[in-house]
Amino acid sequence: MRKLLVAGLLATSVASVVNAQEVLRVEKISVATDVKEEEAKGKVAEATQEEIKITRQIDIGEILSNLFPEINHIRKGGTANDIVIRGFGRDNINVLLDGARIYGACPNRMDPAIFHMSTRQVAEVKILEGPFDVENQGSLAAVVNVISKDPTEGVGGNLYFTGGSFNYLHGGFDVNVGNDTVKVLAGYTKQYSKPYESGEGKKFTEYPQDKSAYKESEKDHTAFNIDNAWLKVVYTPDTDQTLKLNYAFDEAKDVLYPYLMMDAIYDRTHRINGEYYIKSLDLKITGYWNFVRHDMQDRWRMSSNMSLEPELGYAMRTLAKTKTYGAKIEKGFKIGDVNVKAGIDGYLRNWKADNVILMMMKMDNRGMIPDVDITDIGVFVKGSKKINNIVISAGLRYDHTESDASKGALGTSNQGLYDKYYGAGNYSLSETDNYVSGNIVARYKFDNRSSAYIGFGHTVRVPDPEERYIALAKPMTNPDWVGNPNLDPVQNNEVDAGVEYYWGVFGLKANVFYSDLTDYIYLTKIKALDNSKDAMSYQNIDAHIYGWDFTVIGMVSDTVSVELGAACQRGKKDSGNYEDSDMAEIPPLKARLAVKYDDGVKFGQIETIYSARQHNVDSDLNEYPTKSYYVVNVKGGVNMGDRAFVGIGVDNLFDKNYYTYLSYSRNPFHTGTKVPEPGRFIYMNVNYKF
Ligand SMILES: [Cu+2]
């Protein structure tokens, strides 16, 4: 939206934004755009587009949460923030990197998908909210596609550095070499930080208590130490064909998660993507493979002192790995005056995690995630047609998904867990699910820029390997954690409506949604059939989530703009085993007001973020109210000629001590550590283009 206003009102200053500023574009896509229009690069007729110029550059989850009131982050530590969109998290939203599926290896989501691409590699983030994506399996409530930078023609590169509070350092470079047939981009970055301090001046390592407390000697332990390297090659033998190949590696070491009872020793990821496009046929073939290996231990916590084998240095450890590979063929064509896109895709997701607990007695929890394979094959078709001022679009998708857990992967301690809680013979470790998803949307165009839409979508996602098959037996006193092999896929029937309206120098974009959920997967407390022990497990419930969001933008002058956005959502349970009908992890009202100055050379912004108190909590999962907060962030920067850019910023200017609603882990048995947001954080970005 901003871009549109800029394009309409500030055509002259747009041209001057060709300089050393590193820009991360974030685009919220609306449904029911013409298929062709949607894909025409640079033409964002129905999109909100935001250009992020100066940030701490820590992680994308945090950046998105800052920008969009309907996106919230789950704060587990200094980095790797997971995201919740409109109250939907985990596998209910699809996060893709360059269109490829990727999943974290950690059963506690220490490494969410969005964490596996470094901020410096990102060109653009595309967000489609609601159940309107048929091109990918399981986009239940939203799809987020994080797209990496392409190499360009010519020789050049960037050197960049960000430094900030709490010994935060982020440095790196990229080098680009290209002619009209072959273009190569290679990059490397390193990120390092000590634990940040909250507004009350305490390091985040001081918050966990009792067994989870950090050892005195580890309270100043490195908070994260991450290396990323990537290589992207684009080959265009003629004007008709494009081949893109991308390899990326990241290694995150010493990542602390005060939210959880363990920390990551390392998290190592390899990603390969390939894409071949023939323009004259409008045919695209893509393939990908990625692999993540993750090691978490409690060696920096007090609990490790209780180890039965002290020489190992830990009392709890999970070693996990996951790989995902898949392919897609898609083709665009026209039937009469209807633009159509059809495709077939498939993927395999494998996940295995081995846990051991050496407290009181040795728990051999090999196969905590028991080598689960999820294989999916799907076909889709979508189309759009313009009838006078109305664009009608529709999509349909069919999926066949198989989920298989391996009994042989289970260790001696967790072998009997499904029998203990669900009864021998009452479940199967392999499931087949077949389902249809689809949507229809009508958009009425008032003029070239303004429009209103209403749409209905039906989407389905299969339970993830953890929800169906996790098997973690804990020492006698603690509850077990066991998947529910009998879970059914989640179905979302949702109606969305919205308006995008431009009036003089003002723009408004607003949406409402109502999601009716059948078999939504929800945490629950269960008892062993012989009543000997309790466990945390999952159940299918019926529920509904509804909400709204809006953004208003005004161009006060050629250089000054004002943005105001807000979002709110509610979630209610309609069935299942509950006492409290409020759903868990539904963030409260959040608003953002920003005033920006941009003359093409100098840039400045004052931003305030407000979050209301959340008292609609699920007491069944031991949720408790979270107070409202209000923070102010400022930043400014200047282009030094065509090659250098320097920016400085202060987040949480007034050093407020505050918590977001998603700052602690939900568990029906106990509450974990509540992790505060960082206190005042001063940073500087320097970028040099060569
Ligand atoms: Cu982990």
PDB file of N, CA, C and O and ligand atoms in Angstrom, residues 106 110 294 296, ligand 1:
ATOM      1  N   CYS A 106      13.803 -29.598  16.026  1.00  0.00           N
ATOM      2  CA  CYS A 106      13.593 -29.635  17.470  1.00  0.00           C
ATOM      3  C   CYS A 106      12.134 -29.923  17.831  1.00  0.00           C
ATOM      4  O   CYS A 106      11.239 -29.222  17.363  1.00  0.00           O
ATOM      5  N   MET A 110      12.615 -25.132  18.739  1.00  0.00           N
ATOM      6  CA  MET A 110      13.708 -24.168  18.910  1.00  0.00           C
ATOM      7  C   MET A 110      14.108 -23.574  17.559  1.00  0.00           C
ATOM      8  O   MET A 110      14.615 -22.467  17.502  1.00  0.00           O
ATOM      9  N   HIS A 294      19.968 -31.316  14.999  1.00  0.00           N
ATOM     10  CA  HIS A 294      19.816 -30.452  16.169  1.00  0.00           C
ATOM     11  C   HIS A 294      20.192 -31.223  17.438  1.00  0.00           C
ATOM     12  O   HIS A 294      19.767 -32.355  17.617  1.00  0.00           O
ATOM     13  N   MET A 296      20.160 -30.690  21.575  1.00  0.00           N
ATOM     14  CA  MET A 296      19.872 -29.838  22.743  1.00  0.00           C
ATOM     15  C   MET A 296      20.133 -30.612  24.021  1.00  0.00           C
ATOM     16  O   MET A 296      19.902 -31.812  24.100  1.00  0.00           O
TER      17      MET A 296
HETATM   18 CU    CU B   1      15.699 -28.246  20.739  1.00  0.00          CU
END
